[in-house]
Amino acid sequence: MASFYLENMMVCIILGFKALYMSLLFVAVTSSSATIPKVFDVQSYGAKGDGKTDNTNAFTNAWKDACAYNGRSRVYIPRGTFYLGGVTFKGPCSGKISFFIDGTLLAPSNNDDIKSDTWISFQYIDYLTITGSGIIDGQGKESWPHDECYKHDKCPLLAMNMGFDFVNNSRIKWITSRNSKAGHFNFFNVDHFNVTDVTITAPGDSPNTDGIKIAFSSNVQISNTHIGTGDDCIAILSGNTNFDIYNVTCGPGHGISVGSLGKSKEEKNVEGITVRDSVFTGTIAAVRIKTWESSASTIAISKIVYENIQMVDVESPIIIDQTYCPFPPCEKAGDSHIQVQDVTLKNIWGTSRSKVAVNLECSKSFPCKDIQLIDINLKNNGPGGPATALCENVKGSARGTMVPPSCLN
Ligand SMILES: *[C@@H]1O[C@H](CO)[C@@H](O)[C@H](O)[C@H]1NC(C)=O
Ligand SMILES: *[C@@H]1O[C@H](CO)[C@@H](O)[C@H](O)[C@H]1NC(C)=O
Ligand SMILES: *[C@@H]1O[C@H](CO)[C@@H](O)[C@H](O)[C@H]1NC(C)=O
């Protein structure tokens, strides 16, 4: 009798647990289904991954529906090679939206077929995610020989691979961008934007193929990313604040630059930029701040930190150049009016390919202030003997290991 009672109790308890378990499972299933996005597969809009059908309309229509969907949505690009003309994906969208690329997006090889300065443009969007294992291929090879921007600055502009204008709380993860006709990713007026696990490549001799160009943006994080191109790996331009750039490998390329700045009157200050835990291999420059000689703007570049940086055969590992003049002769309207201040260069080591491994050439009218060098160890692998440091119009201090010996006083 007692054992029967006990057995019944056990059954009750087990059933109770089972019911609880099932209801927990139910809660888990319903809540996860609420976060699964509605998928808008470009193929159901007529897109063909055959490498030649023009998919511009199919992609645009998939975007429109996804953007209007009142919940989480995903534009999905499956495996295959999708030829795509110049396209703009505009918000605002009704919910969070992702652009999931598993295939390859192929740009027109003729720049004239893009009809815009950006091949794939995203504008006025909040909560956008670009992701997937896919590739965006700018097919720059045909147009690079027509790039004349190295000769003069009124050159016709080639299209950049992907642009983000007024896009907030967003991210790019995993995708690969290659062989853009000009810069690969362009950011203008973005806020809270993360770029992670991205790969950006173009040949080292391809003109103007910057990896990431960014202006008027804030709270940006770029990490775990490899960039090898024919121009700056990352160019940090006017009006940027609060950037954290880390674990980036750069090379070939021209380094991670603040600037060039000083060319236009509309520029704004650049403040709070950290570049850390990164490696430069075979680049022209690495740690670089450049401002135009005879600058039109009077702004400040401040609170800049480069920390834990390895150099492998870099032409100019550390360079502040306030006499930047790529198309000489520059009009001699005076020195750069840009104030560079509060710059920390800490724990930077490795090899230089030129004798002047540390080159601080600041403006005569606005000498650099508060430049701190801490633990620098750079050896010259090129001709000319031991590495040297050069200082012009610069005030600051040096401590810790200092090879080459500091020129600050
Ligand atoms: C992004 O943020 C800026 C200011 O932080 C705001 O002016 C702009 O409207 C925002 N854009 C979107 C698409 O929410
Ligand atoms: C960017 O990454 C940081 C963590 O590293 C995270 O806190 C933040 O929410 C991310 N922002 C976006 C927009 O994904
Ligand atoms: C740095 O980034 C690479 C990808 O470029 C990644 O494989 C590696 O795990 C990252 N390292 C850290 C410490 O996160």
CSV table of C-alpha atoms and ligand atoms in Angstrom, one decimal:
chain,number,residue,atom,x,y,z
A,1,MET,CA,0.0,0.0,0.0
A,2,ALA,CA,2.7,2.4,1.1
A,3,SER,CA,4.9,1.4,-1.9
A,4,PHE,CA,1.9,1.8,-4.3
A,5,TYR,CA,1.4,5.3,-2.9
A,6,LEU,CA,5.1,6.1,-3.3
A,7,GLU,CA,5.2,4.8,-6.9
A,8,ASN,CA,2.2,7.1,-7.7
A,9,MET,CA,4.1,10.0,-6.2
A,10,MET,CA,7.1,9.2,-8.3
A,11,VAL,CA,5.0,9.1,-11.5
A,12,CYS,CA,3.3,12.4,-10.6
A,13,ILE,CA,6.7,14.0,-10.0
A,14,ILE,CA,8.1,12.6,-13.2
A,15,LEU,CA,5.0,13.8,-15.2
A,16,GLY,CA,5.3,17.1,-13.5
A,17,PHE,CA,8.9,17.5,-14.5
A,18,LYS,CA,8.0,16.4,-18.0
A,19,ALA,CA,5.3,19.0,-18.2
A,20,LEU,CA,7.7,21.7,-16.9
A,21,TYR,CA,10.3,20.5,-19.4
A,22,MET,CA,7.9,20.6,-22.3
A,23,SER,CA,6.7,24.1,-21.4
A,24,LEU,CA,10.3,25.3,-21.1
A,25,LEU,CA,11.0,23.7,-24.5
A,26,PHE,CA,7.9,25.4,-25.9
A,27,VAL,CA,9.1,28.8,-24.5
A,28,ALA,CA,12.5,28.3,-25.9
A,29,VAL,CA,11.2,27.3,-29.4
A,30,THR,CA,8.7,30.2,-29.6
A,31,SER,CA,11.2,32.8,-28.4
A,32,SER,CA,13.8,31.6,-30.9
A,33,SER,CA,11.4,31.5,-33.8
A,34,ALA,CA,10.6,35.1,-32.9
A,35,THR,CA,14.2,36.0,-33.6
A,36,ILE,CA,14.6,34.1,-36.8
A,37,PRO,CA,14.5,36.6,-39.7
A,38,LYS,CA,12.1,36.4,-42.6
A,39,VAL,CA,14.2,35.5,-45.6
A,40,PHE,CA,14.0,37.3,-48.9
A,41,ASP,CA,16.0,35.1,-51.3
A,42,VAL,CA,17.1,37.1,-54.3
A,43,GLN,CA,16.5,34.0,-56.5
A,44,SER,CA,12.8,34.2,-55.8
A,45,TYR,CA,13.0,37.7,-57.3
A,46,GLY,CA,14.5,36.3,-60.5
A,47,ALA,CA,18.2,36.6,-59.7
A,48,LYS,CA,20.5,34.2,-61.5
A,49,GLY,CA,23.9,33.2,-60.2
A,50,ASP,CA,25.2,32.5,-63.7
A,51,GLY,CA,27.8,35.3,-63.7
A,52,LYS,CA,26.2,37.2,-66.6
A,53,THR,CA,22.5,37.9,-66.0
A,54,ASP,CA,22.1,41.5,-64.7
A,55,ASN,CA,20.6,41.0,-61.3
A,56,THR,CA,20.2,44.7,-60.4
A,57,ASN,CA,16.4,44.7,-60.5
A,58,ALA,CA,16.0,41.4,-58.6
A,59,PHE,CA,18.3,42.6,-55.8
A,60,THR,CA,16.5,46.0,-55.6
A,61,ASN,CA,13.1,44.3,-55.4
A,62,ALA,CA,14.3,41.8,-52.7
A,63,TRP,CA,15.7,44.8,-50.7
A,64,LYS,CA,12.5,46.8,-51.0
A,65,ASP,CA,10.4,43.9,-49.6
A,66,ALA,CA,12.9,43.1,-46.9
A,67,CYS,CA,13.2,46.7,-45.9
A,68,ALA,CA,9.4,47.2,-45.7
A,69,TYR,CA,8.9,44.0,-43.6
A,70,ASN,CA,7.9,44.8,-40.1
A,71,GLY,CA,10.3,42.6,-38.2
A,72,ARG,CA,13.7,41.1,-38.7
A,73,SER,CA,14.4,40.5,-42.3
A,74,ARG,CA,17.2,39.0,-44.4
A,75,VAL,CA,18.1,39.5,-48.0
A,76,TYR,CA,19.8,36.3,-48.9
A,77,ILE,CA,22.2,35.7,-51.7
A,78,PRO,CA,23.0,32.0,-52.1
A,79,ARG,CA,26.0,30.4,-53.7
A,80,GLY,CA,26.7,31.3,-57.3
A,81,THR,CA,28.1,34.3,-59.1
A,82,PHE,CA,25.7,37.2,-59.3
A,83,TYR,CA,26.5,39.9,-61.7
A,84,LEU,CA,25.2,43.2,-60.3
A,85,GLY,CA,25.3,46.7,-61.7
A,86,GLY,CA,25.5,49.9,-59.6
A,87,VAL,CA,22.8,49.7,-56.9
A,88,THR,CA,21.6,51.7,-53.9
A,89,PHE,CA,19.9,50.1,-51.0
A,90,LYS,CA,18.0,52.8,-49.2
A,91,GLY,CA,16.3,52.9,-45.8
A,92,PRO,CA,14.9,53.7,-43.4
A,93,CYS,CA,13.7,50.1,-43.0
A,94,SER,CA,10.8,48.9,-40.8
A,95,GLY,CA,12.9,46.5,-38.8
A,96,LYS,CA,16.4,45.1,-38.3
A,97,ILE,CA,17.8,44.0,-41.6
A,98,SER,CA,20.6,41.7,-42.8
A,99,PHE,CA,22.3,41.3,-46.1
A,100,PHE,CA,23.6,37.7,-46.1
A,101,ILE,CA,26.0,36.9,-48.9
A,102,ASP,CA,27.0,33.3,-49.5
A,103,GLY,CA,27.8,33.7,-53.2
A,104,THR,CA,30.0,36.1,-55.2
A,105,LEU,CA,28.8,39.5,-56.3
A,106,LEU,CA,30.4,40.5,-59.5
A,107,ALA,CA,30.8,44.2,-60.6
A,108,PRO,CA,30.7,45.3,-64.2
A,109,SER,CA,34.2,45.3,-65.4
A,110,ASN,CA,33.7,48.6,-67.3
A,111,ASN,CA,33.5,51.5,-64.8
A,112,ASP,CA,31.0,53.3,-67.1
A,113,ASP,CA,28.4,50.6,-66.4
A,114,ILE,CA,28.2,51.5,-62.7
A,115,LYS,CA,27.1,55.1,-63.2
A,116,SER,CA,27.8,56.1,-59.6
A,117,ASP,CA,30.9,56.6,-57.4
A,118,THR,CA,29.9,53.5,-55.4
A,119,TRP,CA,29.0,50.1,-56.8
A,120,ILE,CA,26.9,48.9,-53.9
A,121,SER,CA,25.6,51.6,-51.7
A,122,PHE,CA,23.7,51.4,-48.4
A,123,GLN,CA,22.0,54.6,-47.1
A,124,TYR,CA,19.9,55.8,-44.1
A,125,ILE,CA,19.7,52.5,-42.3
A,126,ASP,CA,19.6,51.6,-38.7
A,127,TYR,CA,20.5,48.0,-37.5
A,128,LEU,CA,22.0,46.7,-40.7
A,129,THR,CA,24.2,43.6,-40.8
A,130,ILE,CA,26.2,42.6,-43.8
A,131,THR,CA,27.5,39.0,-43.4
A,132,GLY,CA,28.1,35.6,-45.0
A,133,SER,CA,31.1,33.7,-46.4
A,134,GLY,CA,30.7,35.5,-49.7
A,135,ILE,CA,32.8,37.7,-51.9
A,136,ILE,CA,32.3,41.1,-53.4
A,137,ASP,CA,34.4,41.3,-56.5
A,138,GLY,CA,34.9,44.8,-58.0
A,139,GLN,CA,36.7,43.5,-61.1
A,140,GLY,CA,39.1,46.5,-61.0
A,141,LYS,CA,41.7,45.1,-63.3
A,142,GLU,CA,40.3,46.6,-66.4
A,143,SER,CA,39.9,50.1,-65.0
A,144,TRP,CA,43.1,50.4,-63.0
A,145,PRO,CA,45.2,51.4,-66.0
A,146,HIS,CA,42.7,54.4,-66.6
A,147,ASP,CA,43.3,55.7,-63.0
A,148,GLU,CA,45.1,59.0,-63.4
A,149,CYS,CA,44.7,60.1,-59.8
A,150,TYR,CA,48.4,59.7,-59.2
A,151,LYS,CA,49.0,62.5,-61.8
A,152,HIS,CA,46.5,65.1,-60.7
A,153,ASP,CA,43.6,65.5,-58.4
A,154,LYS,CA,40.9,66.3,-60.9
A,155,CYS,CA,40.8,62.7,-62.1
A,156,PRO,CA,37.6,60.9,-63.0
A,157,LEU,CA,36.5,58.8,-60.1
A,158,LEU,CA,36.3,55.1,-60.3
A,159,ALA,CA,33.6,53.2,-58.3
A,160,MET,CA,34.3,52.0,-54.8
A,161,ASN,CA,33.0,48.5,-53.9
A,162,MET,CA,30.7,49.3,-51.1
A,163,GLY,CA,29.5,52.5,-49.4
A,164,PHE,CA,27.6,53.3,-46.2
A,165,ASP,CA,26.1,56.7,-45.7
A,166,PHE,CA,24.1,57.6,-42.6
A,167,VAL,CA,24.1,54.0,-41.3
A,168,ASN,CA,23.9,53.4,-37.5
A,169,ASN,CA,24.2,50.5,-35.1
A,170,SER,CA,25.4,48.2,-37.8
A,171,ARG,CA,28.1,45.8,-38.7
A,172,ILE,CA,30.0,43.9,-41.4
A,173,LYS,CA,31.2,40.4,-40.5
A,174,TRP,CA,33.1,37.8,-42.5
A,175,ILE,CA,32.7,38.9,-46.0
A,176,THR,CA,35.6,39.4,-48.5
A,177,SER,CA,36.0,42.4,-50.7
A,178,ARG,CA,38.5,42.1,-53.5
A,179,ASN,CA,39.8,44.1,-56.5
A,180,SER,CA,37.7,47.2,-56.1
A,181,LYS,CA,38.1,49.8,-58.9
A,182,ALA,CA,38.8,52.4,-56.2
A,183,GLY,CA,38.4,52.2,-52.3
A,184,HIS,CA,36.8,49.0,-51.0
A,185,PHE,CA,34.6,50.2,-48.2
A,186,ASN,CA,33.6,53.8,-47.8
A,187,PHE,CA,31.9,55.1,-44.6
A,188,PHE,CA,30.3,58.5,-44.4
A,189,ASN,CA,28.4,59.6,-41.3
A,190,VAL,CA,28.0,56.3,-39.6
A,191,ASP,CA,27.6,55.8,-35.9
A,192,HIS,CA,28.2,52.7,-33.8
A,193,PHE,CA,29.5,50.5,-36.6
A,194,ASN,CA,31.6,47.3,-36.3
A,195,VAL,CA,33.8,45.7,-39.0
A,196,THR,CA,35.0,42.2,-37.9
A,197,ASP,CA,36.6,39.2,-39.5
A,198,VAL,CA,36.6,40.8,-42.9
A,199,THR,CA,39.2,40.3,-45.7
A,200,ILE,CA,40.1,43.0,-48.2
A,201,THR,CA,42.5,42.4,-51.0
A,202,ALA,CA,43.8,44.0,-54.2
A,203,PRO,CA,47.3,43.9,-55.7
A,204,GLY,CA,49.9,46.1,-54.1
A,205,ASP,CA,50.3,48.1,-57.3
A,206,SER,CA,46.6,48.7,-58.0
A,207,PRO,CA,46.0,52.5,-57.7
A,208,ASN,CA,43.8,54.1,-55.1
A,209,THR,CA,42.4,50.8,-53.8
A,210,ASP,CA,42.2,51.9,-50.1
A,211,GLY,CA,40.8,49.2,-47.9
A,212,ILE,CA,38.5,51.3,-45.6
A,213,LYS,CA,37.9,55.1,-46.0
A,214,ILE,CA,35.9,56.8,-43.3
A,215,ALA,CA,34.8,60.3,-42.5
A,216,PHE,CA,32.4,62.1,-40.2
A,217,SER,CA,31.8,58.9,-38.1
A,218,SER,CA,31.8,57.9,-34.5
A,219,ASN,CA,32.1,54.8,-32.3
A,220,VAL,CA,33.6,52.6,-34.9
A,221,GLN,CA,35.3,49.3,-34.3
A,222,ILE,CA,37.5,47.5,-36.9
A,223,SER,CA,39.0,44.2,-35.7
A,224,ASN,CA,40.2,40.8,-36.7
A,225,THR,CA,40.6,41.9,-40.3
A,226,HIS,CA,43.2,41.5,-43.0
A,227,ILE,CA,43.7,44.3,-45.5
A,228,GLY,CA,46.2,44.1,-48.4
A,229,THR,CA,45.7,46.7,-51.1
A,230,GLY,CA,47.5,49.3,-53.3
A,231,ASP,CA,46.7,52.3,-51.0
A,232,ASP,CA,45.9,52.9,-47.4
A,233,CYS,CA,44.7,49.9,-45.5
A,234,ILE,CA,42.6,52.3,-43.5
A,235,ALA,CA,42.3,56.0,-44.1
A,236,ILE,CA,40.8,57.9,-41.1
A,237,LEU,CA,39.6,61.2,-42.6
A,238,SER,CA,37.8,64.3,-41.4
A,239,GLY,CA,35.3,64.4,-38.4
A,240,ASN,CA,36.0,61.0,-36.9
A,241,THR,CA,35.7,60.3,-33.1
A,242,ASN,CA,36.1,57.3,-30.9
A,243,PHE,CA,37.5,54.5,-33.0
A,244,ASP,CA,39.0,51.3,-31.8
A,245,ILE,CA,41.0,49.5,-34.4
A,246,TYR,CA,42.7,46.2,-33.3
A,247,ASN,CA,44.1,42.9,-34.6
A,248,VAL,CA,44.4,44.2,-38.1
A,249,THR,CA,47.0,42.8,-40.5
A,250,CYS,CA,48.0,45.3,-43.1
A,251,GLY,CA,50.1,44.7,-46.2
A,252,PRO,CA,50.7,45.3,-48.9
A,253,GLY,CA,49.5,48.9,-48.6
A,254,HIS,CA,50.2,52.4,-47.3
A,255,GLY,CA,49.4,51.8,-43.6
A,256,ILE,CA,46.7,52.9,-41.2
A,257,SER,CA,46.6,56.7,-41.8
A,258,VAL,CA,45.0,59.6,-40.1
A,259,GLY,CA,44.5,61.8,-43.1
A,260,SER,CA,45.3,63.1,-45.4
A,261,LEU,CA,43.6,66.2,-43.9
A,262,GLY,CA,43.8,69.9,-44.7
A,263,LYS,CA,42.5,70.0,-48.2
A,264,SER,CA,39.0,71.3,-47.7
A,265,LYS,CA,37.5,74.0,-45.5
A,266,GLU,CA,34.6,71.8,-44.3
A,267,GLU,CA,36.8,69.5,-42.3
A,268,LYS,CA,36.2,68.7,-38.7
A,269,ASN,CA,38.5,67.6,-35.9
A,270,VAL,CA,39.6,64.0,-35.5
A,271,GLU,CA,39.8,62.8,-31.9
A,272,GLY,CA,40.1,59.6,-30.0
A,273,ILE,CA,41.5,57.1,-32.5
A,274,THR,CA,43.2,53.9,-31.1
A,275,VAL,CA,45.1,51.5,-33.4
A,276,ARG,CA,46.4,48.5,-31.4
A,277,ASP,CA,47.7,44.9,-31.6
A,278,SER,CA,48.3,45.0,-35.3
A,279,VAL,CA,50.9,43.9,-37.8
A,280,PHE,CA,52.2,45.7,-40.9
A,281,THR,CA,54.0,43.6,-43.5
A,282,GLY,CA,55.9,45.2,-46.4
A,283,THR,CA,53.9,48.4,-46.4
A,284,ILE,CA,55.0,51.8,-47.6
A,285,ALA,CA,54.1,53.3,-44.2
A,286,ALA,CA,52.4,52.0,-41.1
A,287,VAL,CA,51.7,54.5,-38.3
A,288,ARG,CA,51.0,57.6,-40.3
A,289,ILE,CA,49.5,61.1,-39.9
A,290,LYS,CA,49.5,63.3,-42.9
A,291,THR,CA,48.2,66.8,-43.6
A,292,TRP,CA,48.5,68.9,-46.6
A,293,GLU,CA,51.0,71.7,-46.9
A,294,SER,CA,49.1,75.0,-47.3
A,295,SER,CA,46.0,73.5,-45.7
A,296,ALA,CA,42.6,75.1,-46.2
A,297,SER,CA,41.2,74.0,-42.8
A,298,THR,CA,42.3,74.8,-39.3
A,299,ILE,CA,41.4,71.7,-37.2
A,300,ALA,CA,43.0,69.5,-34.6
A,301,ILE,CA,44.0,65.9,-34.7
A,302,SER,CA,44.2,64.7,-31.1
A,303,LYS,CA,44.1,61.8,-28.7
A,304,ILE,CA,45.6,59.4,-31.1
A,305,VAL,CA,47.1,56.1,-29.8
A,306,TYR,CA,49.1,53.5,-31.8
A,307,GLU,CA,50.0,50.7,-29.4
A,308,ASN,CA,51.5,47.1,-29.7
A,309,ILE,CA,52.4,47.4,-33.3
A,310,GLN,CA,54.7,45.0,-35.2
A,311,MET,CA,56.6,46.2,-38.3
A,312,VAL,CA,57.9,43.7,-40.9
A,313,ASP,CA,60.0,45.4,-43.5
A,314,VAL,CA,58.0,48.6,-43.6
A,315,GLU,CA,59.4,51.4,-45.7
A,316,SER,CA,58.4,54.2,-43.2
A,317,PRO,CA,57.2,52.6,-40.0
A,318,ILE,CA,56.3,55.9,-38.1
A,319,ILE,CA,55.6,59.1,-40.0
A,320,ILE,CA,53.9,62.3,-39.2
A,321,ASP,CA,54.0,64.4,-42.4
A,322,GLN,CA,52.6,67.9,-42.4
A,323,THR,CA,54.1,68.8,-45.7
A,324,TYR,CA,52.0,66.3,-47.7
A,325,CYS,CA,52.0,67.4,-51.4
A,326,PRO,CA,51.3,64.5,-53.7
A,327,PHE,CA,51.0,66.7,-56.8
A,328,PRO,CA,53.8,69.3,-56.6
A,329,PRO,CA,54.2,72.1,-56.8
A,330,CYS,CA,51.7,72.8,-54.0
A,331,GLU,CA,50.8,76.5,-53.6
A,332,LYS,CA,52.9,78.0,-50.9
A,333,ALA,CA,50.1,79.6,-48.9
A,334,GLY,CA,51.9,78.9,-45.7
A,335,ASP,CA,52.4,75.8,-43.5
A,336,SER,CA,49.8,73.3,-42.6
A,337,HIS,CA,47.3,74.8,-40.1
A,338,ILE,CA,46.4,71.5,-38.6
A,339,GLN,CA,47.3,71.0,-35.0
A,340,VAL,CA,48.5,67.5,-34.2
A,341,GLN,CA,48.5,66.9,-30.4
A,342,ASP,CA,48.3,64.2,-27.7
A,343,VAL,CA,49.7,61.4,-29.8
A,344,THR,CA,51.0,58.2,-28.0
A,345,LEU,CA,53.1,55.8,-29.9
A,346,LYS,CA,53.8,52.8,-27.6
A,347,ASN,CA,55.4,49.4,-27.9
A,348,ILE,CA,56.2,49.6,-31.6
A,349,TRP,CA,58.9,47.1,-32.9
A,350,GLY,CA,60.2,45.3,-35.9
A,351,THR,CA,62.1,46.2,-39.1
A,352,SER,CA,62.3,49.2,-41.3
A,353,ARG,CA,63.3,49.2,-45.0
A,354,SER,CA,64.6,52.7,-44.7
A,355,LYS,CA,67.1,54.5,-42.4
A,356,VAL,CA,64.6,57.1,-41.1
A,357,ALA,CA,62.4,54.7,-39.1
A,358,VAL,CA,60.8,57.5,-37.0
A,359,ASN,CA,59.9,60.6,-39.0
A,360,LEU,CA,58.1,63.4,-37.2
A,361,GLU,CA,57.8,66.4,-39.6
A,362,CYS,CA,55.3,68.8,-38.1
A,363,SER,CA,54.1,72.2,-39.1
A,364,LYS,CA,56.2,75.3,-38.5
A,365,SER,CA,53.2,77.4,-37.6
A,366,PHE,CA,51.5,74.6,-35.6
A,367,PRO,CA,54.2,72.5,-34.1
A,368,CYS,CA,53.1,69.0,-32.8
A,369,LYS,CA,52.4,69.0,-29.1
A,370,ASP,CA,52.4,66.2,-26.5
A,371,ILE,CA,53.9,63.5,-28.7
A,372,GLN,CA,54.8,60.6,-26.5
A,373,LEU,CA,57.1,57.8,-27.6
A,374,ILE,CA,57.2,54.8,-25.3
A,375,ASP,CA,59.2,51.6,-26.0
A,376,ILE,CA,60.1,51.9,-29.6
A,377,ASN,CA,62.4,49.3,-31.1
A,378,LEU,CA,62.9,49.5,-34.9
A,379,LYS,CA,65.9,48.2,-36.8
A,380,ASN,CA,66.9,49.2,-40.3
A,381,ASN,CA,66.9,46.3,-42.7
A,382,GLY,CA,67.7,48.5,-45.7
A,383,PRO,CA,70.9,50.3,-46.7
A,384,GLY,CA,72.5,53.2,-44.8
A,385,GLY,CA,73.3,51.8,-41.4
A,386,PRO,CA,71.4,51.9,-38.1
A,387,ALA,CA,67.9,53.4,-38.0
A,388,THR,CA,67.5,57.1,-37.2
A,389,ALA,CA,64.8,59.4,-36.0
A,390,LEU,CA,64.0,62.8,-37.4
A,391,CYS,CA,62.1,65.6,-35.6
A,392,GLU,CA,60.9,68.9,-37.0
A,393,ASN,CA,58.7,71.3,-35.1
A,394,VAL,CA,57.7,68.7,-32.5
A,395,LYS,CA,57.3,68.8,-28.7
A,396,GLY,CA,57.0,65.7,-26.6
A,397,SER,CA,58.7,63.1,-24.6
A,398,ALA,CA,60.3,59.7,-24.9
A,399,ARG,CA,60.7,56.9,-22.3
A,400,GLY,CA,61.5,53.2,-22.2
A,401,THR,CA,63.4,51.4,-24.9
A,402,MET,CA,64.3,53.9,-27.7
A,403,VAL,CA,65.8,52.5,-30.8
A,404,PRO,CA,66.5,54.6,-32.8
A,405,PRO,CA,67.4,57.1,-30.2
A,406,SER,CA,64.7,59.8,-29.8
A,407,CYS,CA,65.1,63.2,-31.4
A,408,LEU,CA,62.6,64.7,-29.0
A,409,ASN,CA,64.0,67.0,-26.3
B,1,LIG,C1,22.2,58.0,-37.2
B,1,LIG,O1,22.6,58.8,-36.1
B,1,LIG,C2,22.7,60.2,-36.4
B,1,LIG,C3,23.2,60.9,-35.2
B,1,LIG,O2,23.9,60.1,-34.3
B,1,LIG,C4,21.3,60.7,-36.8
B,1,LIG,O3,21.4,62.1,-37.2
B,1,LIG,C5,20.8,59.9,-38.0
B,1,LIG,O4,19.5,60.3,-38.2
B,1,LIG,C6,20.8,58.4,-37.7
B,1,LIG,N1,20.4,57.7,-38.8
B,1,LIG,C7,19.5,56.7,-38.9
B,1,LIG,C8,19.3,56.1,-40.2
B,1,LIG,O5,19.0,56.4,-37.9
B,2,LIG,C1,30.4,46.3,-31.6
B,2,LIG,O1,31.1,45.4,-30.8
B,2,LIG,C2,31.0,45.7,-29.4
B,2,LIG,C3,31.9,44.7,-28.6
B,2,LIG,O2,33.1,44.5,-29.1
B,2,LIG,C4,29.6,45.6,-28.9
B,2,LIG,O3,29.5,45.9,-27.6
B,2,LIG,C5,28.7,46.5,-29.7
B,2,LIG,O4,27.4,46.3,-29.4
B,2,LIG,C6,28.9,46.2,-31.2
B,2,LIG,N1,28.1,47.1,-32.0
B,2,LIG,C7,27.4,46.8,-33.1
B,2,LIG,C8,26.7,47.9,-33.7
B,2,LIG,O5,27.3,45.6,-33.5
B,3,LIG,C1,42.9,38.2,-35.0
B,3,LIG,O1,42.3,38.1,-36.3
B,3,LIG,C2,42.4,36.9,-37.0
B,3,LIG,C3,41.7,37.0,-38.3
B,3,LIG,O2,42.3,38.1,-39.1
B,3,LIG,C4,41.8,35.7,-36.1
B,3,LIG,O3,42.0,34.5,-36.8
B,3,LIG,C5,42.5,35.7,-34.8
B,3,LIG,O4,41.9,34.8,-34.0
B,3,LIG,C6,42.4,37.1,-34.1
B,3,LIG,N1,43.1,37.1,-32.9
B,3,LIG,C7,42.5,37.4,-31.7
B,3,LIG,C8,43.4,37.4,-30.5
B,3,LIG,O5,41.3,37.6,-31.6
